[in-house]
Amino acid sequence: MAGTAMTPLVLDVDGSVGPLAGELRLALGDWQEAIRFGASLGRYQQFRRHLQAQLPPQHGTAWMGSGDFHHLSWLLIEHCIARQRFSAARPLRVVVLDNHPDNMRFPWGVHCGSWVRRIAMHPAVSHVHVAGITSPDIGAGHAWENYLRPLHAGKLSYWSCGVDTGWARRLGMSAAFRAFPGIDALADALTATLASERQSTYLSIDKDVFATDVVTTNWDQGQMREAQAMGIIAALGGQLVGSDITGDVSSWQYSTWWKRWLSAGDGQDTAIDAPALAQAQAGQHALNQRLMAALSAATHPATGQTTHH
């Protein structure tokens, strides 16, 4: 199957991503109930094999639809590692812009809020930065739900604002928690870090990191402005070797009981009336066009050849 480094790849599971210039679109709608929100490891690996048989040798930013599919970043990042031959000697850094840590305990497989641990502990990944968190998922009331191993191991950092993370100090993990008084300070610090500590980087964006007046998603949202995200992308200029985007908006009613139960517990509502959905998707599409241009400009022209400093 043909593909070039800049070809946008649409994993079309939920029909939420509008047409992108030069795209390669893979029809995956038959997998929506099986893979949306979460899946057993066996089912996830079935999907991985199905997808890998269709993935081109090279592609640009991958678009996955709703944030309910953010766990697909796990297989995309591992595909990037294998394709570009990253290793412990030549590692990949991962930056995730998200309102949630996506490092929460999920003992029944993998879901959209649990995948980060698997990437953080990958031997070819130097570090994962999850930035833009305003969710109470990392507060004291939910501390026990977070996977602690990657935080203790120094392979995962949370960048947050407006959340009390004092519990981390008591467990000797303060270095893994970067707390800021507001989103401006967080974005400035992250931009400076990425610009000065240059390394081959994969960027994953969940658009629920943005404030609600920037874009509408299926999930509770953070405070980031579009200009701040664009600054972070620009800081990765010449370092970016892969990227993906979730957080588009779609409507779905689960037939699987545990998905109905867990998604309701997360305060997630995927039932959206048609006029509201059309309006939300129009705003999403406009933002997607701008993000695609910025990511294309920042992506290293010879992917995988970024110099480490």
PDB file of C-alpha atoms in Angstrom:
ATOM      1  CA  MET A   1       0.000   0.000   0.000  1.00  0.00           C
ATOM      2  CA  ALA A   2       1.391   3.402  -0.941  1.00  0.00           C
ATOM      3  CA  GLY A   3       2.227   6.071   1.596  1.00  0.00           C
ATOM      4  CA  THR A   4       4.549   9.008   2.125  1.00  0.00           C
ATOM      5  CA  ALA A   5       5.928  10.642   5.234  1.00  0.00           C
ATOM      6  CA  MET A   6       3.399  13.492   5.027  1.00  0.00           C
ATOM      7  CA  THR A   7       0.268  11.498   4.063  1.00  0.00           C
ATOM      8  CA  PRO A   8      -2.395  12.004   6.774  1.00  0.00           C
ATOM      9  CA  LEU A   9      -3.626   8.626   8.010  1.00  0.00           C
ATOM     10  CA  VAL A  10      -7.259   8.423   9.124  1.00  0.00           C
ATOM     11  CA  LEU A  11      -8.187   5.388  11.217  1.00  0.00           C
ATOM     12  CA  ASP A  12     -11.876   5.779  10.442  1.00  0.00           C
ATOM     13  CA  VAL A  13     -13.514   3.866  13.273  1.00  0.00           C
ATOM     14  CA  ASP A  14     -16.298   6.318  14.167  1.00  0.00           C
ATOM     15  CA  GLY A  15     -16.763   8.548  11.099  1.00  0.00           C
ATOM     16  CA  SER A  16     -15.905  11.712  13.036  1.00  0.00           C
ATOM     17  CA  VAL A  17     -12.827  12.922  11.105  1.00  0.00           C
ATOM     18  CA  GLY A  18     -13.624  15.110   8.110  1.00  0.00           C
ATOM     19  CA  PRO A  19     -11.712  14.810   4.810  1.00  0.00           C
ATOM     20  CA  LEU A  20      -8.041  15.821   4.937  1.00  0.00           C
ATOM     21  CA  ALA A  21      -6.029  16.759   1.852  1.00  0.00           C
ATOM     22  CA  GLY A  22      -4.012  13.820   0.498  1.00  0.00           C
ATOM     23  CA  GLU A  23      -5.312  11.455   3.175  1.00  0.00           C
ATOM     24  CA  LEU A  24      -5.125   7.692   3.379  1.00  0.00           C
ATOM     25  CA  ARG A  25      -8.382   6.613   5.062  1.00  0.00           C
ATOM     26  CA  LEU A  26      -8.773   3.095   6.453  1.00  0.00           C
ATOM     27  CA  ALA A  27     -12.379   1.909   6.899  1.00  0.00           C
ATOM     28  CA  LEU A  28     -12.532   0.408  10.416  1.00  0.00           C
ATOM     29  CA  GLY A  29     -16.147   1.041  11.386  1.00  0.00           C
ATOM     30  CA  ASP A  30     -16.851  -2.653  11.929  1.00  0.00           C
ATOM     31  CA  TRP A  31     -14.511  -2.506  14.945  1.00  0.00           C
ATOM     32  CA  GLN A  32     -16.206   0.394  16.736  1.00  0.00           C
ATOM     33  CA  GLU A  33     -18.090  -1.519  19.439  1.00  0.00           C
ATOM     34  CA  ALA A  34     -15.167  -3.900  19.983  1.00  0.00           C
ATOM     35  CA  ILE A  35     -12.426  -1.289  20.352  1.00  0.00           C
ATOM     36  CA  ARG A  36     -14.139   1.939  21.447  1.00  0.00           C
ATOM     37  CA  PHE A  37     -13.378   3.025  25.044  1.00  0.00           C
ATOM     38  CA  GLY A  38     -11.482  -0.205  25.768  1.00  0.00           C
ATOM     39  CA  ALA A  39     -10.878  -3.835  24.917  1.00  0.00           C
ATOM     40  CA  SER A  40      -9.443  -7.032  26.303  1.00  0.00           C
ATOM     41  CA  LEU A  41      -5.795  -7.527  25.385  1.00  0.00           C
ATOM     42  CA  GLY A  42      -6.792 -10.370  23.078  1.00  0.00           C
ATOM     43  CA  ARG A  43      -9.285  -8.234  21.160  1.00  0.00           C
ATOM     44  CA  TYR A  44      -6.835  -5.323  21.045  1.00  0.00           C
ATOM     45  CA  GLN A  45      -4.163  -7.573  19.533  1.00  0.00           C
ATOM     46  CA  GLN A  46      -6.675  -8.806  16.949  1.00  0.00           C
ATOM     47  CA  PHE A  47      -7.302  -5.201  15.962  1.00  0.00           C
ATOM     48  CA  ARG A  48      -3.543  -4.508  15.910  1.00  0.00           C
ATOM     49  CA  ARG A  49      -2.965  -7.357  13.467  1.00  0.00           C
ATOM     50  CA  HIS A  50      -5.877  -6.245  11.284  1.00  0.00           C
ATOM     51  CA  LEU A  51      -4.554  -2.680  11.189  1.00  0.00           C
ATOM     52  CA  GLN A  52      -0.889  -3.537  10.654  1.00  0.00           C
ATOM     53  CA  ALA A  53      -1.815  -5.462   7.523  1.00  0.00           C
ATOM     54  CA  GLN A  54      -3.102  -2.161   6.086  1.00  0.00           C
ATOM     55  CA  LEU A  55      -0.619   0.396   7.416  1.00  0.00           C
ATOM     56  CA  PRO A  56       1.684   1.960   4.814  1.00  0.00           C
ATOM     57  CA  PRO A  57       5.482   1.973   5.310  1.00  0.00           C
ATOM     58  CA  GLN A  58       5.333   5.716   5.975  1.00  0.00           C
ATOM     59  CA  HIS A  59       2.567   8.134   6.882  1.00  0.00           C
ATOM     60  CA  GLY A  60       2.007  11.530   8.445  1.00  0.00           C
ATOM     61  CA  THR A  61      -0.162  12.351  11.440  1.00  0.00           C
ATOM     62  CA  ALA A  62      -2.628   9.589  12.352  1.00  0.00           C
ATOM     63  CA  TRP A  63      -6.193  10.660  13.166  1.00  0.00           C
ATOM     64  CA  MET A  64      -8.152   8.284  15.382  1.00  0.00           C
ATOM     65  CA  GLY A  65     -11.486  10.022  15.937  1.00  0.00           C
ATOM     66  CA  SER A  66     -12.990  10.374  19.407  1.00  0.00           C
ATOM     67  CA  GLY A  67     -10.807  10.381  22.498  1.00  0.00           C
ATOM     68  CA  ASP A  68     -12.478   7.030  23.214  1.00  0.00           C
ATOM     69  CA  PHE A  69      -9.798   5.627  20.877  1.00  0.00           C
ATOM     70  CA  HIS A  70      -6.698   7.160  22.476  1.00  0.00           C
ATOM     71  CA  HIS A  71      -5.421   3.693  23.414  1.00  0.00           C
ATOM     72  CA  LEU A  72      -4.729   3.151  19.709  1.00  0.00           C
ATOM     73  CA  SER A  73      -1.698   5.404  20.280  1.00  0.00           C
ATOM     74  CA  TRP A  74      -0.055   2.390  21.946  1.00  0.00           C
ATOM     75  CA  LEU A  75       0.063   0.410  18.709  1.00  0.00           C
ATOM     76  CA  LEU A  76       0.884   3.482  16.583  1.00  0.00           C
ATOM     77  CA  ILE A  77       3.853   4.437  18.755  1.00  0.00           C
ATOM     78  CA  GLU A  78       5.142   0.861  18.762  1.00  0.00           C
ATOM     79  CA  HIS A  79       4.760   0.855  14.968  1.00  0.00           C
ATOM     80  CA  CYS A  80       6.832   4.067  14.835  1.00  0.00           C
ATOM     81  CA  ILE A  81       9.496   2.513  17.090  1.00  0.00           C
ATOM     82  CA  ALA A  82       9.760  -0.574  14.900  1.00  0.00           C
ATOM     83  CA  ARG A  83       9.639   1.286  11.596  1.00  0.00           C
ATOM     84  CA  GLN A  84      12.303   3.829  12.574  1.00  0.00           C
ATOM     85  CA  ARG A  85      14.359   1.380  14.636  1.00  0.00           C
ATOM     86  CA  PHE A  86      14.374   3.187  17.944  1.00  0.00           C
ATOM     87  CA  SER A  87      16.065   1.368  20.814  1.00  0.00           C
ATOM     88  CA  ALA A  88      17.434   1.870  24.312  1.00  0.00           C
ATOM     89  CA  ALA A  89      20.630   3.176  22.684  1.00  0.00           C
ATOM     90  CA  ARG A  90      18.669   5.501  20.395  1.00  0.00           C
ATOM     91  CA  PRO A  91      15.417   6.187  22.225  1.00  0.00           C
ATOM     92  CA  LEU A  92      12.200   7.977  21.403  1.00  0.00           C
ATOM     93  CA  ARG A  93      10.628  10.655  23.596  1.00  0.00           C
ATOM     94  CA  VAL A  94       6.827  10.801  23.774  1.00  0.00           C
ATOM     95  CA  VAL A  95       4.820  13.961  24.521  1.00  0.00           C
ATOM     96  CA  VAL A  96       1.085  13.667  25.193  1.00  0.00           C
ATOM     97  CA  LEU A  97      -1.136  16.746  25.360  1.00  0.00           C
ATOM     98  CA  ASP A  98      -4.178  15.624  27.344  1.00  0.00           C
ATOM     99  CA  ASN A  99      -6.518  16.750  30.095  1.00  0.00           C
ATOM    100  CA  HIS A 100      -6.118  13.300  31.682  1.00  0.00           C
ATOM    101  CA  PRO A 101      -3.049  11.231  32.631  1.00  0.00           C
ATOM    102  CA  ASP A 102      -4.164   8.137  30.640  1.00  0.00           C
ATOM    103  CA  ASN A 103      -2.158   6.145  33.204  1.00  0.00           C
ATOM    104  CA  MET A 104      -5.069   4.781  35.229  1.00  0.00           C
ATOM    105  CA  ARG A 105      -5.465   1.207  36.431  1.00  0.00           C
ATOM    106  CA  PHE A 106      -7.547  -1.004  34.149  1.00  0.00           C
ATOM    107  CA  PRO A 107      -7.123  -4.723  34.957  1.00  0.00           C
ATOM    108  CA  TRP A 108      -9.307  -6.078  32.129  1.00  0.00           C
ATOM    109  CA  GLY A 109      -7.103  -5.119  29.165  1.00  0.00           C
ATOM    110  CA  VAL A 110      -6.429  -1.625  27.855  1.00  0.00           C
ATOM    111  CA  HIS A 111      -8.654   1.403  27.527  1.00  0.00           C
ATOM    112  CA  CYS A 112      -8.381   5.032  26.509  1.00  0.00           C
ATOM    113  CA  GLY A 113      -7.277   6.051  30.010  1.00  0.00           C
ATOM    114  CA  SER A 114      -4.717   3.308  30.717  1.00  0.00           C
ATOM    115  CA  TRP A 115      -2.355   3.047  27.734  1.00  0.00           C
ATOM    116  CA  VAL A 116       0.431   5.474  28.782  1.00  0.00           C
ATOM    117  CA  ARG A 117       2.000   2.999  31.237  1.00  0.00           C
ATOM    118  CA  ARG A 118       2.662   0.549  28.418  1.00  0.00           C
ATOM    119  CA  ILE A 119       4.509   3.127  26.344  1.00  0.00           C
ATOM    120  CA  ALA A 120       6.367   4.677  29.294  1.00  0.00           C
ATOM    121  CA  MET A 121       7.856   1.311  30.251  1.00  0.00           C
ATOM    122  CA  HIS A 122       8.886   0.443  26.691  1.00  0.00           C
ATOM    123  CA  PRO A 123      12.692   0.040  26.608  1.00  0.00           C
ATOM    124  CA  ALA A 124      12.963   2.194  23.466  1.00  0.00           C
ATOM    125  CA  VAL A 125      11.122   5.131  25.083  1.00  0.00           C
ATOM    126  CA  SER A 126      13.282   7.547  27.069  1.00  0.00           C
ATOM    127  CA  HIS A 127      10.434   9.443  28.743  1.00  0.00           C
ATOM    128  CA  VAL A 128       6.748  10.275  28.456  1.00  0.00           C
ATOM    129  CA  HIS A 129       5.509  13.787  29.286  1.00  0.00           C
ATOM    130  CA  VAL A 130       1.728  14.057  29.758  1.00  0.00           C
ATOM    131  CA  ALA A 131       0.982  17.776  29.741  1.00  0.00           C
ATOM    132  CA  GLY A 132      -2.104  19.929  30.206  1.00  0.00           C
ATOM    133  CA  ILE A 133      -3.755  17.866  32.952  1.00  0.00           C
ATOM    134  CA  THR A 134      -6.486  19.658  34.924  1.00  0.00           C
ATOM    135  CA  SER A 135      -8.442  16.484  35.703  1.00  0.00           C
ATOM    136  CA  PRO A 136      -8.761  15.291  39.332  1.00  0.00           C
ATOM    137  CA  ASP A 137      -7.484  11.906  38.063  1.00  0.00           C
ATOM    138  CA  ILE A 138      -4.067  12.803  39.509  1.00  0.00           C
ATOM    139  CA  GLY A 139      -5.414  14.342  42.724  1.00  0.00           C
ATOM    140  CA  ALA A 140      -5.299  12.696  46.149  1.00  0.00           C
ATOM    141  CA  GLY A 141      -8.767  11.186  45.787  1.00  0.00           C
ATOM    142  CA  HIS A 142      -7.664   9.186  42.735  1.00  0.00           C
ATOM    143  CA  ALA A 143      -3.994   8.646  43.615  1.00  0.00           C
ATOM    144  CA  TRP A 144      -4.439   4.901  44.107  1.00  0.00           C
ATOM    145  CA  GLU A 145      -5.871   4.565  40.584  1.00  0.00           C
ATOM    146  CA  ASN A 146      -2.649   5.735  38.924  1.00  0.00           C
ATOM    147  CA  TYR A 147      -0.011   3.226  37.847  1.00  0.00           C
ATOM    148  CA  LEU A 148       2.937   4.240  40.054  1.00  0.00           C
ATOM    149  CA  ARG A 149       5.708   2.166  38.486  1.00  0.00           C
ATOM    150  CA  PRO A 150       6.491   4.488  35.526  1.00  0.00           C
ATOM    151  CA  LEU A 151       6.363   7.518  37.841  1.00  0.00           C
ATOM    152  CA  HIS A 152       8.744   5.900  40.353  1.00  0.00           C
ATOM    153  CA  ALA A 153      11.011   4.729  37.508  1.00  0.00           C
ATOM    154  CA  GLY A 154      11.512   8.286  36.269  1.00  0.00           C
ATOM    155  CA  LYS A 155       9.998   7.464  32.872  1.00  0.00           C
ATOM    156  CA  LEU A 156       6.759   9.451  33.182  1.00  0.00           C
ATOM    157  CA  SER A 157       6.014  13.047  34.156  1.00  0.00           C
ATOM    158  CA  TYR A 158       2.673  14.752  34.742  1.00  0.00           C
ATOM    159  CA  TRP A 159       2.428  18.464  33.845  1.00  0.00           C
ATOM    160  CA  SER A 160      -0.680  19.884  35.523  1.00  0.00           C
ATOM    161  CA  CYS A 161      -2.387  22.979  36.821  1.00  0.00           C
ATOM    162  CA  GLY A 162      -5.196  23.395  39.334  1.00  0.00           C
ATOM    163  CA  VAL A 163      -4.801  19.918  40.867  1.00  0.00           C
ATOM    164  CA  ASP A 164      -3.475  19.200  44.373  1.00  0.00           C
ATOM    165  CA  THR A 165      -0.734  16.606  43.849  1.00  0.00           C
ATOM    166  CA  GLY A 166       0.883  16.905  47.276  1.00  0.00           C
ATOM    167  CA  TRP A 167       0.405  13.169  47.814  1.00  0.00           C
ATOM    168  CA  ALA A 168       3.223  12.512  45.339  1.00  0.00           C
ATOM    169  CA  ARG A 169       5.787  14.132  47.649  1.00  0.00           C
ATOM    170  CA  ARG A 170       4.834  11.771  50.457  1.00  0.00           C
ATOM    171  CA  LEU A 171       5.532   8.822  48.160  1.00  0.00           C
ATOM    172  CA  GLY A 172       8.877  10.207  46.972  1.00  0.00           C
ATOM    173  CA  MET A 173       7.648  10.997  43.472  1.00  0.00           C
ATOM    174  CA  SER A 174       7.749  14.782  43.449  1.00  0.00           C
ATOM    175  CA  ALA A 175      10.186  14.826  40.499  1.00  0.00           C
ATOM    176  CA  ALA A 176       7.507  13.198  38.322  1.00  0.00           C
ATOM    177  CA  PHE A 177       4.935  15.921  39.028  1.00  0.00           C
ATOM    178  CA  ARG A 178       5.259  19.359  37.442  1.00  0.00           C
ATOM    179  CA  ALA A 179       2.542  21.570  38.935  1.00  0.00           C
ATOM    180  CA  PHE A 180       1.927  25.095  37.653  1.00  0.00           C
ATOM    181  CA  PRO A 181      -0.281  27.997  38.789  1.00  0.00           C
ATOM    182  CA  GLY A 182      -1.948  28.175  35.375  1.00  0.00           C
ATOM    183  CA  ILE A 183      -1.895  26.897  31.816  1.00  0.00           C
ATOM    184  CA  ASP A 184       0.238  29.827  30.595  1.00  0.00           C
ATOM    185  CA  ALA A 185       3.113  28.890  32.904  1.00  0.00           C
ATOM    186  CA  LEU A 186       2.765  25.210  32.025  1.00  0.00           C
ATOM    187  CA  ALA A 187       2.843  25.822  28.273  1.00  0.00           C
ATOM    188  CA  ASP A 188       5.803  28.196  28.559  1.00  0.00           C
ATOM    189  CA  ALA A 189       7.823  25.705  30.630  1.00  0.00           C
ATOM    190  CA  LEU A 190       7.032  22.773  28.331  1.00  0.00           C
ATOM    191  CA  THR A 191       7.868  24.772  25.220  1.00  0.00           C
ATOM    192  CA  ALA A 192      11.220  25.800  26.703  1.00  0.00           C
ATOM    193  CA  THR A 193      12.032  22.227  27.766  1.00  0.00           C
ATOM    194  CA  LEU A 194      11.241  20.728  24.370  1.00  0.00           C
ATOM    195  CA  ALA A 195      13.173  23.395  22.505  1.00  0.00           C
ATOM    196  CA  SER A 196      16.297  23.035  24.665  1.00  0.00           C
ATOM    197  CA  GLU A 197      16.333  19.253  25.236  1.00  0.00           C
ATOM    198  CA  ARG A 198      16.260  18.127  21.615  1.00  0.00           C
ATOM    199  CA  GLN A 199      15.417  14.498  20.911  1.00  0.00           C
ATOM    200  CA  SER A 200      13.431  12.442  18.422  1.00  0.00           C
ATOM    201  CA  THR A 201       9.851  12.863  19.618  1.00  0.00           C
ATOM    202  CA  TYR A 202       6.408  11.386  19.019  1.00  0.00           C
ATOM    203  CA  LEU A 203       3.537  13.770  19.822  1.00  0.00           C
ATOM    204  CA  SER A 204       0.038  12.574  20.737  1.00  0.00           C
ATOM    205  CA  ILE A 205      -2.716  15.177  21.086  1.00  0.00           C
ATOM    206  CA  ASP A 206      -6.068  14.529  22.715  1.00  0.00           C
ATOM    207  CA  LYS A 207      -8.115  17.624  21.961  1.00  0.00           C
ATOM    208  CA  ASP A 208      -9.835  17.418  25.358  1.00  0.00           C
ATOM    209  CA  VAL A 209      -6.710  19.276  26.527  1.00  0.00           C
ATOM    210  CA  PHE A 210      -8.279  22.409  25.003  1.00  0.00           C
ATOM    211  CA  ALA A 211     -10.701  24.772  26.696  1.00  0.00           C
ATOM    212  CA  THR A 212     -14.344  24.279  25.726  1.00  0.00           C
ATOM    213  CA  ASP A 213     -14.434  27.540  23.748  1.00  0.00           C
ATOM    214  CA  VAL A 214     -11.631  26.233  21.510  1.00  0.00           C
ATOM    215  CA  VAL A 215     -13.284  22.960  20.474  1.00  0.00           C
ATOM    216  CA  THR A 216     -15.967  20.516  21.705  1.00  0.00           C
ATOM    217  CA  THR A 217     -15.086  16.901  22.561  1.00  0.00           C
ATOM    218  CA  ASN A 218     -16.804  13.891  24.162  1.00  0.00           C
ATOM    219  CA  TRP A 219     -14.850  14.314  27.420  1.00  0.00           C
ATOM    220  CA  ASP A 220     -14.350  16.836  30.221  1.00  0.00           C
ATOM    221  CA  GLN A 221     -11.880  19.405  28.984  1.00  0.00           C
ATOM    222  CA  GLY A 222      -8.837  21.346  30.101  1.00  0.00           C
ATOM    223  CA  GLN A 223      -7.657  24.918  29.696  1.00  0.00           C
ATOM    224  CA  MET A 224      -5.131  24.973  26.834  1.00  0.00           C
ATOM    225  CA  ARG A 225      -5.453  27.575  24.085  1.00  0.00           C
ATOM    226  CA  GLU A 226      -4.818  26.792  20.449  1.00  0.00           C
ATOM    227  CA  ALA A 227      -1.870  29.203  20.304  1.00  0.00           C
ATOM    228  CA  GLN A 228      -0.195  27.383  23.206  1.00  0.00           C
ATOM    229  CA  ALA A 229      -0.495  24.016  21.439  1.00  0.00           C
ATOM    230  CA  MET A 230       0.891  25.565  18.273  1.00  0.00           C
ATOM    231  CA  GLY A 231       3.850  26.886  20.252  1.00  0.00           C
ATOM    232  CA  ILE A 232       4.537  23.424  21.655  1.00  0.00           C
ATOM    233  CA  ILE A 233       4.413  21.940  18.153  1.00  0.00           C
ATOM    234  CA  ALA A 234       6.751  24.637  16.839  1.00  0.00           C
ATOM    235  CA  ALA A 235       9.210  23.915  19.664  1.00  0.00           C
ATOM    236  CA  LEU A 236       9.408  20.356  18.328  1.00  0.00           C
ATOM    237  CA  GLY A 237      10.447  21.549  14.877  1.00  0.00           C
ATOM    238  CA  GLY A 238      13.005  19.145  13.409  1.00  0.00           C
ATOM    239  CA  GLN A 239      12.489  16.691  16.286  1.00  0.00           C
ATOM    240  CA  LEU A 240       9.054  15.329  15.425  1.00  0.00           C
ATOM    241  CA  VAL A 241       9.152  11.839  13.898  1.00  0.00           C
ATOM    242  CA  GLY A 242       5.530  10.807  14.424  1.00  0.00           C
ATOM    243  CA  SER A 243       2.215  12.139  15.709  1.00  0.00           C
ATOM    244  CA  ASP A 244      -1.418  11.289  16.277  1.00  0.00           C
ATOM    245  CA  ILE A 245      -4.598  13.128  17.198  1.00  0.00           C
ATOM    246  CA  THR A 246      -7.755  12.090  19.030  1.00  0.00           C
ATOM    247  CA  GLY A 247     -10.566  14.107  20.547  1.00  0.00           C
ATOM    248  CA  ASP A 248     -12.892  14.483  17.589  1.00  0.00           C
ATOM    249  CA  VAL A 249     -16.531  14.172  18.549  1.00  0.00           C
ATOM    250  CA  SER A 250     -18.979  11.383  17.703  1.00  0.00           C
ATOM    251  CA  SER A 251     -22.098   9.788  19.119  1.00  0.00           C
ATOM    252  CA  TRP A 252     -22.295   6.110  20.077  1.00  0.00           C
ATOM    253  CA  GLN A 253     -24.493   3.918  22.264  1.00  0.00           C
ATOM    254  CA  TYR A 254     -22.604   0.924  23.690  1.00  0.00           C
ATOM    255  CA  SER A 255     -24.158  -2.518  23.545  1.00  0.00           C
ATOM    256  CA  THR A 256     -21.444  -3.900  25.853  1.00  0.00           C
ATOM    257  CA  TRP A 257     -22.643  -3.599  29.474  1.00  0.00           C
ATOM    258  CA  TRP A 258     -19.292  -2.836  31.087  1.00  0.00           C
ATOM    259  CA  LYS A 259     -18.578  -0.072  28.573  1.00  0.00           C
ATOM    260  CA  ARG A 260     -21.934   1.537  29.380  1.00  0.00           C
ATOM    261  CA  TRP A 261     -21.148   1.273  33.103  1.00  0.00           C
ATOM    262  CA  LEU A 262     -17.548   2.523  33.020  1.00  0.00           C
ATOM    263  CA  SER A 263     -18.151   5.339  30.537  1.00  0.00           C
ATOM    264  CA  ALA A 264     -21.091   6.579  32.626  1.00  0.00           C
ATOM    265  CA  GLY A 265     -18.844   6.483  35.695  1.00  0.00           C
ATOM    266  CA  ASP A 266     -16.388   8.731  33.875  1.00  0.00           C
ATOM    267  CA  GLY A 267     -19.147  11.265  33.278  1.00  0.00           C
ATOM    268  CA  GLN A 268     -18.828  10.678  29.575  1.00  0.00           C
ATOM    269  CA  ASP A 269     -21.808  11.271  27.333  1.00  0.00           C
ATOM    270  CA  THR A 270     -21.567  10.017  23.762  1.00  0.00           C
ATOM    271  CA  ALA A 271     -25.243  10.667  22.992  1.00  0.00           C
ATOM    272  CA  ILE A 272     -25.315  13.995  21.114  1.00  0.00           C
ATOM    273  CA  ASP A 273     -28.246  15.334  19.104  1.00  0.00           C
ATOM    274  CA  ALA A 274     -27.688  15.792  15.373  1.00  0.00           C
ATOM    275  CA  PRO A 275     -27.551  19.640  15.177  1.00  0.00           C
ATOM    276  CA  ALA A 276     -25.104  19.877  18.115  1.00  0.00           C
ATOM    277  CA  LEU A 277     -22.982  17.092  16.637  1.00  0.00           C
ATOM    278  CA  ALA A 278     -22.810  18.787  13.221  1.00  0.00           C
ATOM    279  CA  GLN A 279     -21.777  22.090  14.805  1.00  0.00           C
ATOM    280  CA  ALA A 280     -19.123  20.426  16.972  1.00  0.00           C
ATOM    281  CA  GLN A 281     -17.686  18.473  14.049  1.00  0.00           C
ATOM    282  CA  ALA A 282     -17.455  21.627  11.908  1.00  0.00           C
ATOM    283  CA  GLY A 283     -15.348  23.311  14.591  1.00  0.00           C
ATOM    284  CA  GLN A 284     -13.270  20.157  14.958  1.00  0.00           C
ATOM    285  CA  HIS A 285     -12.601  19.968  11.223  1.00  0.00           C
ATOM    286  CA  ALA A 286     -11.361  23.568  11.066  1.00  0.00           C
ATOM    287  CA  LEU A 287      -8.964  22.932  13.970  1.00  0.00           C
ATOM    288  CA  ASN A 288      -7.778  19.687  12.363  1.00  0.00           C
ATOM    289  CA  GLN A 289      -6.751  21.563   9.235  1.00  0.00           C
ATOM    290  CA  ARG A 290      -4.649  23.998  11.268  1.00  0.00           C
ATOM    291  CA  LEU A 291      -3.067  21.249  13.377  1.00  0.00           C
ATOM    292  CA  MET A 292      -2.208  19.251  10.268  1.00  0.00           C
ATOM    293  CA  ALA A 293      -0.365  22.207   8.754  1.00  0.00           C
ATOM    294  CA  ALA A 294       1.580  22.859  11.963  1.00  0.00           C
ATOM    295  CA  LEU A 295       2.529  19.196  12.441  1.00  0.00           C
ATOM    296  CA  SER A 296       3.641  18.854   8.816  1.00  0.00           C
ATOM    297  CA  ALA A 297       5.887  21.893   9.204  1.00  0.00           C
ATOM    298  CA  ALA A 298       7.443  20.532  12.420  1.00  0.00           C
ATOM    299  CA  THR A 299       8.022  16.952  11.273  1.00  0.00           C
ATOM    300  CA  HIS A 300      11.643  16.047  10.618  1.00  0.00           C
ATOM    301  CA  PRO A 301      12.208  15.771   6.839  1.00  0.00           C
ATOM    302  CA  ALA A 302      14.262  12.583   7.286  1.00  0.00           C
ATOM    303  CA  THR A 303      12.214  10.922  10.012  1.00  0.00           C
ATOM    304  CA  GLY A 304      14.201   9.187  12.696  1.00  0.00           C
ATOM    305  CA  GLN A 305      17.407  11.104  12.035  1.00  0.00           C
ATOM    306  CA  THR A 306      17.078  13.809  14.676  1.00  0.00           C
ATOM    307  CA  THR A 307      20.326  14.587  16.483  1.00  0.00           C
ATOM    308  CA  HIS A 308      20.278  13.998  20.263  1.00  0.00           C
ATOM    309  CA  HIS A 309      21.760  16.637  22.515  1.00  0.00           C
TER     310      HIS A 309
END
